[in-house]
Coordinates of C-alpha atoms in Angstrom, one line a residue:
M839 CA 13.2 5.3 -19.3
R840 CA 16.7 6.6 -19.8
P841 CA 18.7 6.9 -16.6
T842 CA 18.7 10.6 -16.0
G843 CA 19.1 10.4 -12.2
K844 CA 16.6 11.5 -9.6
L845 CA 13.2 12.2 -11.2
H846 CA 10.9 15.2 -10.7
L847 CA 7.1 15.8 -10.2
G848 CA 6.7 16.1 -14.0
H849 CA 7.8 12.5 -14.4
Y850 CA 5.5 11.4 -11.5
H851 CA 2.4 13.0 -12.9
G852 CA 3.3 12.3 -16.6
V853 CA 4.6 8.7 -16.4
L854 CA 4.9 7.0 -13.1
K855 CA 1.3 7.4 -11.9
N856 CA 0.3 5.8 -15.2
W857 CA 2.8 3.0 -14.7
V858 CA 1.4 2.3 -11.3
K859 CA -2.1 2.0 -12.8
L860 CA -1.0 -0.1 -15.8
Q861 CA 0.8 -2.7 -13.6
H862 CA -2.5 -3.8 -12.2
E863 CA -4.2 -4.1 -15.7
F864 CA -1.4 -5.7 -17.8
E865 CA 1.7 -7.8 -17.6
C866 CA 4.2 -4.9 -17.6
F867 CA 8.0 -4.7 -18.3
F868 CA 9.7 -1.5 -17.0
F869 CA 13.4 -1.1 -17.7
V870 CA 16.2 1.3 -17.3
A871 CA 17.4 2.1 -20.9
D872 CA 21.1 2.5 -20.1
W873 CA 22.2 1.5 -23.6
H874 CA 20.0 4.3 -24.9
A875 CA 21.8 6.7 -22.6
L876 CA 25.0 5.9 -24.5
T877 CA 23.5 6.9 -27.9
T878 CA 23.9 10.6 -26.9
N879 CA 26.3 10.4 -23.9
Y880 CA 28.8 7.9 -25.1
D881 CA 31.6 10.3 -24.5
D882 CA 30.9 10.7 -20.7
P883 CA 29.2 7.6 -19.2
S884 CA 30.5 8.4 -15.7
G885 CA 27.1 9.3 -14.3
I886 CA 25.1 6.4 -15.7
E887 CA 25.5 3.9 -12.8
Q888 CA 24.4 6.3 -10.0
S889 CA 21.6 7.6 -12.2
V890 CA 20.3 4.1 -12.6
W891 CA 20.1 3.5 -8.8
D892 CA 18.6 6.9 -8.1
M893 CA 15.9 6.4 -10.8
V894 CA 15.0 2.9 -9.7
I895 CA 14.5 4.0 -6.1
D896 CA 12.2 6.8 -7.5
W897 CA 10.2 4.2 -9.3
L898 CA 9.8 2.1 -6.2
A899 CA 9.0 5.2 -4.1
A900 CA 6.3 6.2 -6.6
G901 CA 4.6 2.8 -6.2
V902 CA 5.9 0.7 -9.1
N903 CA 5.7 -2.7 -7.5
P904 CA 8.1 -5.5 -8.3
G905 CA 5.4 -8.0 -7.3
S906 CA 3.1 -6.6 -10.0
S907 CA 5.5 -5.8 -12.7
T908 CA 9.0 -6.7 -14.1
M909 CA 11.8 -4.2 -13.4
F910 CA 15.3 -4.6 -14.8
I911 CA 18.2 -2.9 -16.5
Q912 CA 18.3 -3.1 -20.3
S913 CA 22.0 -4.0 -20.7
Q914 CA 21.6 -7.0 -18.3
V915 CA 19.3 -8.6 -20.8
P916 CA 21.6 -9.2 -23.9
E917 CA 18.7 -10.5 -26.0
H918 CA 17.8 -6.9 -26.6
A919 CA 21.1 -6.4 -28.4
E920 CA 20.9 -9.7 -30.3
L921 CA 17.4 -8.9 -31.6
H922 CA 18.6 -5.4 -32.5
L923 CA 21.4 -6.9 -34.6
L924 CA 19.2 -9.4 -36.3
L925 CA 16.5 -6.8 -37.1
S926 CA 19.3 -4.5 -38.5
M927 CA 19.8 -7.1 -41.3
I928 CA 16.3 -6.3 -42.8
T929 CA 15.8 -2.7 -41.8
P930 CA 16.2 -0.2 -44.7
L931 CA 18.4 2.8 -43.8
G932 CA 15.8 5.2 -45.1
W933 CA 13.3 4.0 -42.4
L934 CA 15.7 5.1 -39.7
E935 CA 16.7 8.4 -41.4
R936 CA 13.0 9.5 -41.6
V937 CA 12.2 9.0 -38.0
P938 CA 11.1 12.5 -36.9
T939 CA 13.1 12.6 -33.7
F940 CA 16.3 11.7 -35.6
K941 CA 16.7 15.1 -37.2
D942 CA 15.1 16.9 -34.3
Q943 CA 17.6 15.5 -31.9
Q944 CA 20.5 16.2 -34.2
E945 CA 19.4 19.8 -34.4
K946 CA 19.0 20.2 -30.6
L947 CA 22.3 18.5 -29.8
R948 CA 24.4 20.1 -32.5
E949 CA 27.3 20.5 -30.0
K950 CA 27.6 16.7 -29.9
D951 CA 29.1 14.4 -32.5
L952 CA 26.1 12.3 -33.3
A953 CA 27.3 10.9 -36.6
T954 CA 27.4 7.4 -35.2
Y955 CA 25.5 4.2 -36.0
G956 CA 24.3 4.0 -32.3
F957 CA 22.5 7.3 -32.7
L958 CA 21.1 6.4 -36.2
G959 CA 20.1 3.0 -34.9
Y960 CA 18.5 3.9 -31.6
P961 CA 14.9 3.7 -33.0
L962 CA 15.7 0.1 -34.1
L963 CA 17.0 -0.7 -30.6
Q964 CA 13.7 0.7 -29.3
S965 CA 11.9 -1.6 -31.7
A966 CA 13.9 -4.6 -30.4
D967 CA 13.1 -3.5 -26.8
I968 CA 9.4 -3.8 -27.7
L969 CA 9.4 -6.8 -30.0
V970 CA 11.6 -9.0 -27.8
Y971 CA 8.7 -9.2 -25.4
R972 CA 6.1 -9.4 -28.2
A973 CA 4.4 -6.4 -26.4
G974 CA 0.8 -5.8 -27.3
K975 CA 0.7 -2.2 -26.1
V976 CA 3.4 0.4 -25.6
P977 CA 2.7 3.3 -23.2
V978 CA 4.0 6.4 -25.0
G979 CA 3.3 10.2 -25.3
A980 CA 2.0 11.5 -28.6
D981 CA 5.5 12.6 -29.6
Q982 CA 6.7 8.9 -29.4
V983 CA 3.9 7.3 -31.6
S984 CA 6.3 7.4 -34.6
H985 CA 8.6 5.0 -32.8
V986 CA 5.8 2.5 -32.3
E987 CA 4.8 2.9 -36.0
I988 CA 8.4 2.0 -37.2
T989 CA 8.3 -1.0 -34.8
R990 CA 5.1 -2.1 -36.5
E991 CA 6.6 -1.7 -39.9
I992 CA 9.7 -3.7 -38.9
A993 CA 7.6 -6.5 -37.4
R994 CA 5.5 -6.6 -40.6
R995 CA 8.6 -6.8 -42.8
F996 CA 10.1 -9.5 -40.6
N997 CA 6.9 -11.6 -40.7
H998 CA 6.6 -11.1 -44.4
I999 CA 10.2 -12.3 -45.1
Y1000 CA 10.4 -15.1 -42.5
G1001 CA 6.8 -16.1 -41.6
R1002 CA 6.2 -18.4 -44.5
E1003 CA 8.0 -21.5 -43.1
P1004 CA 8.0 -24.7 -45.2
G1005 CA 4.7 -26.6 -44.8
F1006 CA 3.1 -23.5 -43.2
E1007 CA -0.5 -24.3 -44.3
E1008 CA -0.2 -28.0 -43.4
Q1009 CA 1.0 -27.1 -39.9
A1010 CA -1.7 -24.5 -39.5
E1011 CA -4.4 -27.0 -40.5
G1012 CA -2.9 -29.5 -38.0
A1013 CA -3.1 -26.8 -35.3
I1014 CA -6.7 -26.2 -36.0
V1015 CA -7.5 -29.9 -35.5
K1016 CA -5.7 -29.8 -32.1
M1017 CA -8.3 -27.2 -30.9
G1018 CA -11.1 -29.8 -30.9
K1019 CA -14.1 -30.1 -33.2
K1020 CA -16.2 -27.2 -31.7
N1021 CA -13.4 -24.6 -31.6
A1022 CA -12.0 -25.8 -35.0
K1023 CA -15.4 -25.3 -36.6
L1024 CA -15.7 -21.8 -35.0
Y1025 CA -12.2 -20.8 -36.1
R1026 CA -12.8 -21.9 -39.7
N1027 CA -16.1 -19.9 -39.7
L1028 CA -14.4 -16.8 -38.3
K1029 CA -11.6 -17.2 -40.8
R1030 CA -14.0 -17.4 -43.7
R1031 CA -16.0 -14.3 -42.5
Y1032 CA -12.8 -12.3 -42.2
Q1033 CA -11.2 -13.3 -45.4
E1034 CA -14.3 -13.3 -47.6
E1035 CA -16.3 -10.5 -46.1
G1036 CA -13.7 -8.4 -44.4
D1037 CA -15.5 -8.8 -41.0
M1038 CA -13.2 -7.2 -38.5
D1039 CA -15.3 -8.4 -35.6
A1040 CA -14.7 -11.9 -36.8
L1041 CA -10.9 -11.3 -36.7
E1042 CA -11.1 -10.0 -33.1
T1043 CA -13.2 -12.9 -32.0
A1044 CA -10.8 -15.3 -33.6
R1045 CA -7.9 -13.7 -31.8
A1046 CA -9.7 -14.0 -28.5
L1047 CA -10.6 -17.6 -29.3
L1048 CA -6.9 -18.4 -29.9
K1049 CA -5.8 -16.6 -26.8
E1050 CA -8.0 -18.9 -24.7
Q1051 CA -6.7 -22.2 -26.2
Q1052 CA -4.8 -24.3 -23.7
N1053 CA -4.1 -27.3 -25.9
I1054 CA -2.0 -25.7 -28.6
S1055 CA 1.6 -24.4 -28.4
L1056 CA 2.7 -20.8 -28.5
G1057 CA 4.1 -21.5 -32.0
D1058 CA 0.8 -22.9 -33.2
R1059 CA -1.1 -20.0 -31.8
E1060 CA 1.1 -17.5 -33.6
R1061 CA 0.8 -19.7 -36.8
L1062 CA -3.0 -19.5 -36.6
Y1063 CA -2.9 -15.7 -36.0
G1064 CA -1.1 -15.4 -39.3
Y1065 CA -3.3 -18.0 -41.1
I1066 CA -6.5 -16.2 -40.4
E1067 CA -5.0 -12.9 -41.8
G1068 CA -4.0 -14.7 -45.0
G1069 CA -0.3 -14.3 -44.3
G1070 CA 2.4 -16.4 -42.7
K1071 CA 3.1 -17.2 -39.1
V1072 CA 3.2 -14.1 -36.9
I1073 CA 6.6 -14.4 -35.3
L1074 CA 6.8 -10.8 -34.1
P1075 CA 3.3 -9.3 -33.3
E1076 CA 2.7 -5.7 -34.2
P1077 CA 2.4 -3.6 -31.1
Q1078 CA -0.1 -0.8 -30.6
P1079 CA 0.6 2.6 -28.9
L1080 CA -1.1 3.1 -25.6
L1081 CA -1.3 6.9 -25.4
T1082 CA -0.2 8.2 -22.0
P1083 CA -2.2 11.2 -20.7
E1084 CA 0.0 14.3 -21.1
S1085 CA 1.3 15.7 -17.8
K1086 CA -0.5 19.0 -17.1
L1087 CA 1.9 19.9 -14.3
P1088 CA 3.9 23.0 -15.3
G1089 CA 7.3 23.9 -14.1
L1090 CA 8.1 26.6 -11.6
D1091 CA 8.2 29.2 -14.4
G1092 CA 5.1 27.9 -16.3
Q1093 CA 7.0 26.0 -18.9
K1094 CA 7.2 22.2 -19.1
M1095 CA 8.9 20.9 -16.0
S1096 CA 12.5 19.9 -16.9
K1097 CA 15.9 19.6 -15.4
S1098 CA 17.4 21.4 -18.4
Y1099 CA 15.1 24.4 -17.6
N1100 CA 16.0 24.2 -13.9
N1101 CA 12.3 24.8 -13.1
Y1102 CA 11.5 21.5 -11.4
I1103 CA 10.6 20.1 -8.0
G1104 CA 12.2 16.7 -7.3
L1105 CA 10.1 13.7 -6.8
R1106 CA 11.7 13.3 -3.3
E1107 CA 12.5 17.0 -2.6
E1108 CA 12.9 17.9 1.1
P1109 CA 9.9 19.8 2.5
D1110 CA 11.9 22.9 3.3
S1111 CA 13.3 23.0 -0.3
V1112 CA 9.7 22.5 -1.7
A1113 CA 8.5 25.4 0.4
Q1114 CA 11.5 27.6 -0.8
K1115 CA 11.0 26.8 -4.4
V1116 CA 7.2 27.4 -4.4
R1117 CA 7.5 30.7 -2.4
T1118 CA 10.0 32.1 -4.9
M1119 CA 7.9 31.1 -8.0
Q1120 CA 7.2 33.9 -10.3
T1121 CA 3.5 35.0 -10.3
D1122 CA 1.2 37.2 -12.4
P1123 CA 3.5 40.2 -13.4
Q1124 CA 0.5 42.6 -12.9
R1125 CA 0.5 41.9 -9.2
V1126 CA 3.4 44.2 -8.3
R1127 CA 1.9 45.2 -4.9
R1128 CA -0.3 43.3 -2.4
T1129 CA -3.3 45.4 -3.3
D1130 CA -3.0 44.9 -7.1
A1131 CA -5.6 42.5 -8.6
G1132 CA -4.3 39.6 -10.6
E1133 CA -5.4 37.1 -13.2
P1134 CA -4.8 33.4 -12.2
E1135 CA -4.6 32.2 -15.8
K1136 CA -1.4 34.3 -16.3
C1137 CA 0.2 32.8 -13.2
P1138 CA 2.3 29.6 -13.1
V1139 CA 1.1 29.0 -9.5
W1140 CA -2.5 28.6 -10.8
G1141 CA -1.2 25.8 -13.1
M1142 CA -0.1 23.8 -10.1
H1143 CA -3.3 24.6 -8.2
K1144 CA -5.2 22.9 -11.0
I1145 CA -3.3 19.7 -10.2
Y1146 CA -3.1 19.8 -6.5
S1147 CA -6.0 21.8 -5.1
D1148 CA -9.6 20.8 -4.5
A1149 CA -12.6 22.8 -6.0
D1150 CA -13.0 24.9 -2.8
T1151 CA -9.3 25.9 -2.7
Q1152 CA -9.3 26.7 -6.5
E1153 CA -12.4 28.9 -6.0
W1154 CA -10.7 30.7 -3.1
V1155 CA -7.6 31.3 -5.3
Q1156 CA -9.6 32.6 -8.2
N1157 CA -11.7 35.0 -6.1
G1158 CA -8.8 36.1 -3.8
C1159 CA -6.4 36.8 -6.7
R1160 CA -8.8 38.7 -8.8
S1161 CA -10.0 40.9 -5.9
A1162 CA -6.5 41.2 -4.3
G1163 CA -8.2 39.6 -1.2
I1164 CA -5.2 37.3 -0.8
G1165 CA -1.5 37.9 -1.5
C1166 CA 0.8 35.6 -3.6
L1167 CA 2.3 34.0 -0.5
D1168 CA -1.2 33.3 0.9
C1169 CA -2.0 31.6 -2.5
K1170 CA 1.1 29.5 -2.4
K1171 CA 0.7 28.1 1.2
P1172 CA -2.0 25.4 0.4
L1173 CA 0.0 24.4 -2.6
I1174 CA 3.1 23.8 -0.5
D1175 CA 1.1 21.8 2.0
A1176 CA -0.4 19.7 -0.8
I1177 CA 2.9 18.9 -2.5
V1178 CA 4.6 18.0 0.8
E1179 CA 1.7 15.8 1.7
E1180 CA 1.8 14.0 -1.6
Q1181 CA 5.5 13.4 -1.2
R1182 CA 5.3 12.0 2.3
P1183 CA 4.6 8.4 1.4
L1184 CA 7.2 8.6 -1.4
H1185 CA 9.9 9.6 1.1
E1186 CA 8.8 6.8 3.4
R1187 CA 9.0 4.1 0.7
A1188 CA 12.3 5.5 -0.6
R1189 CA 13.9 5.3 2.8
E1190 CA 13.3 1.6 2.9
Y1191 CA 15.2 1.1 -0.3
E1192 CA 18.0 3.7 0.3
G1193 CA 18.8 1.9 3.5
N1194 CA 18.8 -1.5 1.9
P1195 CA 20.7 -1.4 -1.5
D1196 CA 20.8 -5.2 -1.6
L1197 CA 17.0 -5.2 -1.8
V1198 CA 17.1 -3.0 -4.9
H1199 CA 19.7 -5.2 -6.4
S1200 CA 17.7 -8.3 -5.7
I1201 CA 14.6 -6.7 -7.3
L1202 CA 16.5 -5.9 -10.5
Q1203 CA 18.1 -9.4 -10.5
E1204 CA 14.7 -11.1 -10.2
G1205 CA 13.3 -8.8 -12.9
R1206 CA 16.3 -9.6 -15.2
E1207 CA 15.7 -13.4 -14.9
H1208 CA 12.0 -13.0 -15.7
A1209 CA 12.7 -10.7 -18.6
R1210 CA 15.4 -13.0 -20.0
D1211 CA 13.0 -16.0 -19.9
A1212 CA 10.5 -14.1 -22.0
A1213 CA 13.2 -12.7 -24.3
R1214 CA 14.8 -16.1 -24.9
D1215 CA 11.5 -17.6 -26.1
T1216 CA 11.2 -14.8 -28.7
L1217 CA 14.9 -15.2 -29.8
E1218 CA 14.5 -18.9 -30.2
E1219 CA 11.7 -18.4 -32.8
V1220 CA 13.6 -15.5 -34.5
R1221 CA 16.8 -17.5 -34.9
A1222 CA 14.9 -20.5 -36.2
A1223 CA 13.1 -18.3 -38.7
M1224 CA 16.3 -16.8 -39.9
G1225 CA 18.1 -20.1 -40.3
L1226 CA 20.3 -19.8 -37.2
H1227 CA 18.8 -22.6 -35.2
Y1228 CA 21.7 -25.1 -34.6
R1229 CA 21.8 -28.3 -32.5

């Protein structure tokens, strides 16, 4: 996530609640993309550092747990930059120029001078961010799937160019023997079924078999992944997009919640401020007077009720609005209470970290070390494949 400072409830419902869930299902790497912030804000980096701390505290307040995931700052893991450089040697310019968000962002940010390599190359840096951890899944919204797709293309191209190491087949056959007679026989059978019959179930079973093997090295495992697919060694596995449920939480005006629209409620907004913002929300324009009947579907407040209110409250809102039985301030009261209640534990967790900045630093330091260990393993293989492995 780019360091944009303190987050809002749209981030919480759209991203962070999903991160909290994923950290218990997968090995997760969550990082502050501070280099990415420079691709569009290189001319004024003054706010980046404070934005990093504010955002990390919001992550922690939301329940992202450093004991269940790895949290770090991108620029403190230089392997991201090295892999970005190495991948740039094989990435055609046309691939970067056709990324949908490239022209879209240029159009939206016309007041900025974005004729820089950093801006053109940011999708490749994103690819390096993913591939350096050999990520299997990347949680993204539907509008970001194209970034995962270019990452897959780059991994495929890299493996095609560099995966056929000298003696590849001999080394693969030797790795099969190390698996033991029973597993070796099963692997060969699955390989034949996939390559001769196109049996995708056999491919998935073979991948699962290799994942369980304790007596072969990581290099042999990747070699055998490639061998069954009829290619070379898979040095950089192709990731899959893991679609994030779209946030259904609207902003205070009914549009998407965004700082740029100034229609947001902060993740750690003070209760009085939450109440003031919700009370002044625009409502159904037909309800000019208290006695006018309204239509909830035309009111931004109803969009929030659908997220925060239970079935009984929603029914009360529907009936009361359409019959003019309740006023707009009556309608907003349970919504204010629900938002303040949801934020209560977030405030409590945040206070622990705001009062102890050294704890936040130590979390990021520990995350950095873990991330670097994983990234170094990838770079060792990448350098060797590209002829850059010196004694």
